[in-house]
DNA sequence: ACATTGACTCGCG
DNA sequence: GCGCGAGCCAATG
């Protein structure tokens, strides 16, 4: 092994991937929230970069990652957008006009919401 | 070394 | 809802 990680994974990327991997099925989280949980507050953009680098082969639940306002980060209608929407709906997450109700499906949602569900 | 670009976020008007 | 500016910072040219 030569050097270290010029283009490979560094500590931050690993921490971020780990957080993303732990988002429960049927729940979603924002880029900023993920960054914060990875110990990197205000580094939402890094989360996006990690996901882009990772690609589909990384086996990460990238579709559970949304913008802070609950919207899908991709442009409505494009390929990635439709794929993400389909995956979310497939695991029971409600998507209305490219929007997800974070109070209901957010990883850090209010517990009371769940109680009122059934 | 400098400028631009983003799977981002927040505050203000 | 929309646009702007600022903060953020690794990658890219």
mmCIF file with all atom_site columns, C-alpha atoms (C1' of nucleotides) in Angstrom:
data_model
loop_
_atom_site.group_PDB
_atom_site.id
_atom_site.type_symbol
_atom_site.label_atom_id
_atom_site.label_alt_id
_atom_site.label_comp_id
_atom_site.label_asym_id
_atom_site.label_entity_id
_atom_site.label_seq_id
_atom_site.pdbx_PDB_ins_code
_atom_site.Cartn_x
_atom_site.Cartn_y
_atom_site.Cartn_z
_atom_site.occupancy
_atom_site.B_iso_or_equiv
_atom_site.pdbx_formal_charge
_atom_site.auth_seq_id
_atom_site.auth_comp_id
_atom_site.auth_asym_id
_atom_site.auth_atom_id
_atom_site.pdbx_PDB_model_num
ATOM 1   C CA    . UNK A 1 1   ? 0.000   0.000  0.000   1.00 0.00 ? 1   UNK A CA    1
ATOM 2   C CA    . UNK A 1 2   ? 1.397   3.211  -0.910  1.00 0.00 ? 2   UNK A CA    1
ATOM 3   C CA    . UNK A 1 3   ? 0.231   6.297  0.743   1.00 0.00 ? 3   UNK A CA    1
ATOM 4   C CA    . UNK A 1 4   ? -3.064  6.803  2.267   1.00 0.00 ? 4   UNK A CA    1
ATOM 5   C CA    . UNK A 1 5   ? -6.214  8.218  1.022   1.00 0.00 ? 5   UNK A CA    1
ATOM 6   C CA    . UNK A 1 6   ? -5.719  10.778 -1.593  1.00 0.00 ? 6   UNK A CA    1
ATOM 7   C CA    . UNK A 1 7   ? -8.812  9.759  -3.437  1.00 0.00 ? 7   UNK A CA    1
ATOM 8   C CA    . UNK A 1 8   ? -10.013 6.991  -1.191  1.00 0.00 ? 8   UNK A CA    1
ATOM 9   C CA    . UNK A 1 9   ? -12.171 7.173  1.901   1.00 0.00 ? 9   UNK A CA    1
ATOM 10  C CA    . UNK A 1 10  ? -11.196 9.410  4.733   1.00 0.00 ? 10  UNK A CA    1
ATOM 11  C CA    . UNK A 1 11  ? -12.604 9.540  8.216   1.00 0.00 ? 11  UNK A CA    1
ATOM 12  C CA    . UNK A 1 12  ? -15.421 11.929 7.420   1.00 0.00 ? 12  UNK A CA    1
ATOM 13  C CA    . UNK A 1 13  ? -16.704 9.938  4.493   1.00 0.00 ? 13  UNK A CA    1
ATOM 14  C CA    . UNK A 1 14  ? -16.751 6.796  6.559   1.00 0.00 ? 14  UNK A CA    1
ATOM 15  C CA    . UNK A 1 15  ? -18.650 8.421  9.390   1.00 0.00 ? 15  UNK A CA    1
ATOM 16  C CA    . UNK A 1 16  ? -21.192 9.793  6.965   1.00 0.00 ? 16  UNK A CA    1
ATOM 17  C CA    . UNK A 1 17  ? -21.741 6.508  5.176   1.00 0.00 ? 17  UNK A CA    1
ATOM 18  C CA    . UNK A 1 18  ? -22.207 4.823  8.493   1.00 0.00 ? 18  UNK A CA    1
ATOM 19  C CA    . UNK A 1 19  ? -24.946 7.218  9.520   1.00 0.00 ? 19  UNK A CA    1
ATOM 20  C CA    . UNK A 1 20  ? -26.741 6.872  6.203   1.00 0.00 ? 20  UNK A CA    1
ATOM 21  C CA    . UNK A 1 21  ? -26.577 3.116  6.433   1.00 0.00 ? 21  UNK A CA    1
ATOM 22  C CA    . UNK A 1 22  ? -28.321 3.262  9.769   1.00 0.00 ? 22  UNK A CA    1
ATOM 23  C CA    . UNK A 1 23  ? -31.406 5.157  8.640   1.00 0.00 ? 23  UNK A CA    1
ATOM 24  C CA    . UNK A 1 24  ? -34.285 2.742  9.297   1.00 0.00 ? 24  UNK A CA    1
ATOM 25  C CA    . UNK A 1 25  ? -36.413 1.480  6.466   1.00 0.00 ? 25  UNK A CA    1
ATOM 26  C CA    . UNK A 1 26  ? -39.478 3.646  6.030   1.00 0.00 ? 26  UNK A CA    1
ATOM 27  C CA    . UNK A 1 27  ? -37.775 6.689  7.522   1.00 0.00 ? 27  UNK A CA    1
ATOM 28  C CA    . UNK A 1 28  ? -35.896 9.601  6.023   1.00 0.00 ? 28  UNK A CA    1
ATOM 29  C CA    . UNK A 1 29  ? -33.259 12.115 7.094   1.00 0.00 ? 29  UNK A CA    1
ATOM 30  C CA    . UNK A 1 30  ? -31.896 15.376 5.721   1.00 0.00 ? 30  UNK A CA    1
ATOM 31  C CA    . UNK A 1 31  ? -28.357 15.961 4.508   1.00 0.00 ? 31  UNK A CA    1
ATOM 32  C CA    . UNK A 1 32  ? -27.772 18.334 7.376   1.00 0.00 ? 32  UNK A CA    1
ATOM 33  C CA    . UNK A 1 33  ? -29.124 15.959 9.957   1.00 0.00 ? 33  UNK A CA    1
ATOM 34  C CA    . UNK A 1 34  ? -26.870 13.211 8.699   1.00 0.00 ? 34  UNK A CA    1
ATOM 35  C CA    . UNK A 1 35  ? -23.861 15.477 8.798   1.00 0.00 ? 35  UNK A CA    1
ATOM 36  C CA    . UNK A 1 36  ? -24.659 16.487 12.354  1.00 0.00 ? 36  UNK A CA    1
ATOM 37  C CA    . UNK A 1 37  ? -25.055 12.883 13.443  1.00 0.00 ? 37  UNK A CA    1
ATOM 38  C CA    . UNK A 1 38  ? -21.717 12.089 11.889  1.00 0.00 ? 38  UNK A CA    1
ATOM 39  C CA    . UNK A 1 39  ? -20.185 14.756 14.084  1.00 0.00 ? 39  UNK A CA    1
ATOM 40  C CA    . UNK A 1 40  ? -19.893 17.224 11.217  1.00 0.00 ? 40  UNK A CA    1
ATOM 41  C CA    . UNK A 1 41  ? -22.369 20.050 11.774  1.00 0.00 ? 41  UNK A CA    1
ATOM 42  C CA    . UNK A 1 42  ? -22.944 22.374 8.822   1.00 0.00 ? 42  UNK A CA    1
ATOM 43  C CA    . UNK A 1 43  ? -21.355 19.919 6.429   1.00 0.00 ? 43  UNK A CA    1
ATOM 44  C CA    . UNK A 1 44  ? -24.502 18.958 4.528   1.00 0.00 ? 44  UNK A CA    1
ATOM 45  C CA    . UNK A 1 45  ? -22.730 19.438 1.201   1.00 0.00 ? 45  UNK A CA    1
ATOM 46  C CA    . UNK A 1 46  ? -20.192 16.842 2.142   1.00 0.00 ? 46  UNK A CA    1
ATOM 47  C CA    . UNK A 1 47  ? -22.990 14.342 2.621   1.00 0.00 ? 47  UNK A CA    1
ATOM 48  C CA    . UNK A 1 48  ? -24.190 15.006 -0.894  1.00 0.00 ? 48  UNK A CA    1
ATOM 49  C CA    . UNK A 1 49  ? -20.695 14.587 -2.240  1.00 0.00 ? 49  UNK A CA    1
ATOM 50  C CA    . UNK A 1 50  ? -20.234 11.300 -0.433  1.00 0.00 ? 50  UNK A CA    1
ATOM 51  C CA    . UNK A 1 51  ? -23.455 9.973  -1.904  1.00 0.00 ? 51  UNK A CA    1
ATOM 52  C CA    . UNK A 1 52  ? -22.503 11.023 -5.386  1.00 0.00 ? 52  UNK A CA    1
ATOM 53  C CA    . UNK A 1 53  ? -19.107 9.395  -5.069  1.00 0.00 ? 53  UNK A CA    1
ATOM 54  C CA    . UNK A 1 54  ? -20.653 6.263  -3.621  1.00 0.00 ? 54  UNK A CA    1
ATOM 55  C CA    . UNK A 1 55  ? -23.065 5.705  -6.470  1.00 0.00 ? 55  UNK A CA    1
ATOM 56  C CA    . UNK A 1 56  ? -25.667 2.988  -6.665  1.00 0.00 ? 56  UNK A CA    1
ATOM 57  C CA    . UNK A 1 57  ? -23.214 0.177  -6.142  1.00 0.00 ? 57  UNK A CA    1
ATOM 58  C CA    . UNK A 1 58  ? -22.438 1.308  -2.621  1.00 0.00 ? 58  UNK A CA    1
ATOM 59  C CA    . UNK A 1 59  ? -25.550 -0.328 -1.200  1.00 0.00 ? 59  UNK A CA    1
ATOM 60  C CA    . UNK A 1 60  ? -26.407 2.734  0.792   1.00 0.00 ? 60  UNK A CA    1
ATOM 61  C CA    . UNK A 1 61  ? -30.053 3.751  1.290   1.00 0.00 ? 61  UNK A CA    1
ATOM 62  C CA    . UNK A 1 62  ? -29.443 7.023  -0.560  1.00 0.00 ? 62  UNK A CA    1
ATOM 63  C CA    . UNK A 1 63  ? -33.147 7.346  -1.317  1.00 0.00 ? 63  UNK A CA    1
ATOM 64  C CA    . UNK A 1 64  ? -33.805 8.045  2.385   1.00 0.00 ? 64  UNK A CA    1
ATOM 65  C CA    . UNK A 1 65  ? -31.785 11.229 2.219   1.00 0.00 ? 65  UNK A CA    1
ATOM 66  C CA    . UNK A 1 66  ? -33.736 14.425 1.556   1.00 0.00 ? 66  UNK A CA    1
ATOM 67  C CA    . UNK A 1 67  ? -33.341 18.162 1.703   1.00 0.00 ? 67  UNK A CA    1
ATOM 68  C CA    . UNK A 1 68  ? -34.039 19.954 4.968   1.00 0.00 ? 68  UNK A CA    1
ATOM 69  C CA    . UNK A 1 69  ? -37.541 20.895 3.817   1.00 0.00 ? 69  UNK A CA    1
ATOM 70  C CA    . UNK A 1 70  ? -38.460 17.307 3.022   1.00 0.00 ? 70  UNK A CA    1
ATOM 71  C CA    . UNK A 1 71  ? -38.068 17.558 -0.718  1.00 0.00 ? 71  UNK A CA    1
ATOM 72  C CA    . UNK A 1 72  ? -36.148 15.247 -2.995  1.00 0.00 ? 72  UNK A CA    1
ATOM 73  C CA    . UNK A 1 73  ? -32.862 16.865 -3.935  1.00 0.00 ? 73  UNK A CA    1
ATOM 74  C CA    . UNK A 1 74  ? -33.087 16.078 -7.645  1.00 0.00 ? 74  UNK A CA    1
ATOM 75  C CA    . UNK A 1 75  ? -34.929 18.053 -10.266 1.00 0.00 ? 75  UNK A CA    1
ATOM 76  C CA    . UNK A 1 76  ? -38.538 16.858 -10.525 1.00 0.00 ? 76  UNK A CA    1
ATOM 77  C CA    . UNK A 1 77  ? -38.984 14.475 -13.387 1.00 0.00 ? 77  UNK A CA    1
ATOM 78  C CA    . UNK A 1 78  ? -35.423 13.420 -13.964 1.00 0.00 ? 78  UNK A CA    1
ATOM 79  C CA    . UNK A 1 79  ? -34.304 9.851  -13.643 1.00 0.00 ? 79  UNK A CA    1
ATOM 80  C CA    . UNK A 1 80  ? -32.864 9.983  -10.140 1.00 0.00 ? 80  UNK A CA    1
ATOM 81  C CA    . UNK A 1 81  ? -35.907 11.836 -8.891  1.00 0.00 ? 81  UNK A CA    1
ATOM 82  C CA    . UNK A 1 82  ? -38.311 9.172  -10.107 1.00 0.00 ? 82  UNK A CA    1
ATOM 83  C CA    . UNK A 1 83  ? -36.116 6.389  -8.804  1.00 0.00 ? 83  UNK A CA    1
ATOM 84  C CA    . UNK A 1 84  ? -35.964 7.922  -5.353  1.00 0.00 ? 84  UNK A CA    1
ATOM 85  C CA    . UNK A 1 85  ? -39.688 8.558  -5.247  1.00 0.00 ? 85  UNK A CA    1
ATOM 86  C CA    . UNK A 1 86  ? -40.417 4.989  -6.314  1.00 0.00 ? 86  UNK A CA    1
ATOM 87  C CA    . UNK A 1 87  ? -38.125 3.517  -3.679  1.00 0.00 ? 87  UNK A CA    1
ATOM 88  C CA    . UNK A 1 88  ? -39.649 5.622  -0.936  1.00 0.00 ? 88  UNK A CA    1
ATOM 89  C CA    . UNK A 1 89  ? -43.188 4.782  -1.880  1.00 0.00 ? 89  UNK A CA    1
ATOM 90  C CA    . UNK A 1 90  ? -42.150 1.169  -2.104  1.00 0.00 ? 90  UNK A CA    1
ATOM 91  C CA    . UNK A 1 91  ? -41.142 1.155  1.542   1.00 0.00 ? 91  UNK A CA    1
ATOM 92  C CA    . UNK A 1 92  ? -44.213 2.988  2.708   1.00 0.00 ? 92  UNK A CA    1
ATOM 93  C CA    . UNK A 1 93  ? -43.079 6.578  2.763   1.00 0.00 ? 93  UNK A CA    1
ATOM 94  C CA    . UNK A 1 94  ? -45.687 9.041  1.532   1.00 0.00 ? 94  UNK A CA    1
ATOM 95  C CA    . UNK A 1 95  ? -44.473 11.314 -1.246  1.00 0.00 ? 95  UNK A CA    1
ATOM 96  C CA    . UNK A 1 96  ? -46.676 14.236 -2.266  1.00 0.00 ? 96  UNK A CA    1
ATOM 97  C CA    . UNK A 1 97  ? -45.460 16.347 -5.158  1.00 0.00 ? 97  UNK A CA    1
ATOM 98  C CA    . UNK A 1 98  ? -41.873 15.387 -4.477  1.00 0.00 ? 98  UNK A CA    1
ATOM 99  C CA    . UNK A 1 99  ? -42.344 16.189 -0.825  1.00 0.00 ? 99  UNK A CA    1
ATOM 100 C CA    . UNK A 1 100 ? -42.128 14.030 2.268   1.00 0.00 ? 100 UNK A CA    1
ATOM 101 C CA    . UNK A 1 101 ? -43.702 14.914 5.602   1.00 0.00 ? 101 UNK A CA    1
ATOM 102 C CA    . UNK A 1 102 ? -40.733 14.958 7.945   1.00 0.00 ? 102 UNK A CA    1
ATOM 103 C CA    . UNK A 1 103 ? -42.929 15.193 11.016  1.00 0.00 ? 103 UNK A CA    1
ATOM 104 C CA    . UNK A 1 104 ? -44.214 11.786 10.063  1.00 0.00 ? 104 UNK A CA    1
ATOM 105 C CA    . UNK A 1 105 ? -41.431 9.950  8.284   1.00 0.00 ? 105 UNK A CA    1
ATOM 106 C CA    . UNK A 1 106 ? -38.396 11.791 9.557   1.00 0.00 ? 106 UNK A CA    1
ATOM 107 C CA    . UNK A 1 107 ? -35.862 9.803  11.506  1.00 0.00 ? 107 UNK A CA    1
ATOM 108 C CA    . UNK A 1 108 ? -36.082 12.398 14.271  1.00 0.00 ? 108 UNK A CA    1
ATOM 109 C CA    . UNK A 1 109 ? -39.825 12.871 14.049  1.00 0.00 ? 109 UNK A CA    1
ATOM 110 C CA    . UNK A 1 110 ? -42.018 13.604 17.012  1.00 0.00 ? 110 UNK A CA    1
ATOM 111 C CA    . UNK A 1 111 ? -42.882 10.365 18.781  1.00 0.00 ? 111 UNK A CA    1
ATOM 112 C CA    . UNK A 1 112 ? -46.435 11.542 19.330  1.00 0.00 ? 112 UNK A CA    1
ATOM 113 C CA    . UNK A 1 113 ? -47.048 11.254 15.616  1.00 0.00 ? 113 UNK A CA    1
ATOM 114 C CA    . UNK A 1 114 ? -46.429 7.551  15.758  1.00 0.00 ? 114 UNK A CA    1
ATOM 115 C CA    . UNK A 1 115 ? -48.839 7.089  18.615  1.00 0.00 ? 115 UNK A CA    1
ATOM 116 C CA    . UNK A 1 116 ? -51.596 8.789  16.680  1.00 0.00 ? 116 UNK A CA    1
ATOM 117 C CA    . UNK A 1 117 ? -50.942 6.680  13.613  1.00 0.00 ? 117 UNK A CA    1
ATOM 118 C CA    . UNK A 1 118 ? -52.916 3.510  14.171  1.00 0.00 ? 118 UNK A CA    1
ATOM 119 C "C1'" . DA  B 2 1   ? -2.911  29.646 -6.629  1.00 0.00 ? 1   DA  B "C1'" 1
ATOM 120 C "C1'" . DC  B 2 2   ? -7.529  31.374 -8.113  1.00 0.00 ? 2   DC  B "C1'" 1
ATOM 121 C "C1'" . DA  B 2 3   ? -12.408 30.668 -9.770  1.00 0.00 ? 3   DA  B "C1'" 1
ATOM 122 C "C1'" . DT  B 2 4   ? -16.345 27.865 -10.239 1.00 0.00 ? 4   DT  B "C1'" 1
ATOM 123 C "C1'" . DT  B 2 5   ? -19.450 24.179 -8.878  1.00 0.00 ? 5   DT  B "C1'" 1
ATOM 124 C "C1'" . DG  B 2 6   ? -22.361 21.634 -6.305  1.00 0.00 ? 6   DG  B "C1'" 1
ATOM 125 C "C1'" . DA  B 2 7   ? -27.394 15.043 -4.015  1.00 0.00 ? 7   DA  B "C1'" 1
ATOM 126 C "C1'" . DC  B 2 8   ? -27.025 21.750 1.214   1.00 0.00 ? 8   DC  B "C1'" 1
ATOM 127 C "C1'" . DT  B 2 9   ? -29.070 25.128 4.823   1.00 0.00 ? 9   DT  B "C1'" 1
ATOM 128 C "C1'" . DC  B 2 10  ? -30.757 29.265 6.911   1.00 0.00 ? 10  DC  B "C1'" 1
ATOM 129 C "C1'" . DG  B 2 11  ? -32.283 33.951 7.314   1.00 0.00 ? 11  DG  B "C1'" 1
ATOM 130 C "C1'" . DC  B 2 12  ? -34.488 37.955 5.213   1.00 0.00 ? 12  DC  B "C1'" 1
ATOM 131 C "C1'" . DG  B 2 13  ? -37.698 40.482 2.253   1.00 0.00 ? 13  DG  B "C1'" 1
ATOM 132 C "C1'" . DG  C 3 1   ? -44.147 30.429 -2.682  1.00 0.00 ? 1   DG  C "C1'" 1
ATOM 133 C "C1'" . DC  C 3 2   ? -39.641 32.829 -4.753  1.00 0.00 ? 2   DC  C "C1'" 1
ATOM 134 C "C1'" . DG  C 3 3   ? -35.223 35.041 -5.029  1.00 0.00 ? 3   DG  C "C1'" 1
ATOM 135 C "C1'" . DC  C 3 4   ? -30.755 36.517 -2.769  1.00 0.00 ? 4   DC  C "C1'" 1
ATOM 136 C "C1'" . DG  C 3 5   ? -26.851 36.364 -0.047  1.00 0.00 ? 5   DG  C "C1'" 1
ATOM 137 C "C1'" . DA  C 3 6   ? -23.938 34.097 3.157   1.00 0.00 ? 6   DA  C "C1'" 1
ATOM 138 C "C1'" . DG  C 3 7   ? -21.825 30.175 5.143   1.00 0.00 ? 7   DG  C "C1'" 1
ATOM 139 C "C1'" . DC  C 3 8   ? -19.889 25.716 4.044   1.00 0.00 ? 8   DC  C "C1'" 1
ATOM 140 C "C1'" . DC  C 3 9   ? -15.697 23.264 1.729   1.00 0.00 ? 9   DC  C "C1'" 1
ATOM 141 C "C1'" . DA  C 3 10  ? -13.864 19.274 -1.409  1.00 0.00 ? 10  DA  C "C1'" 1
ATOM 142 C "C1'" . DA  C 3 11  ? -13.372 18.607 -6.066  1.00 0.00 ? 11  DA  C "C1'" 1
ATOM 143 C "C1'" . DT  C 3 12  ? -12.468 20.373 -10.641 1.00 0.00 ? 12  DT  C "C1'" 1
ATOM 144 C "C1'" . DG  C 3 13  ? -10.578 23.210 -14.214 1.00 0.00 ? 13  DG  C "C1'" 1
#
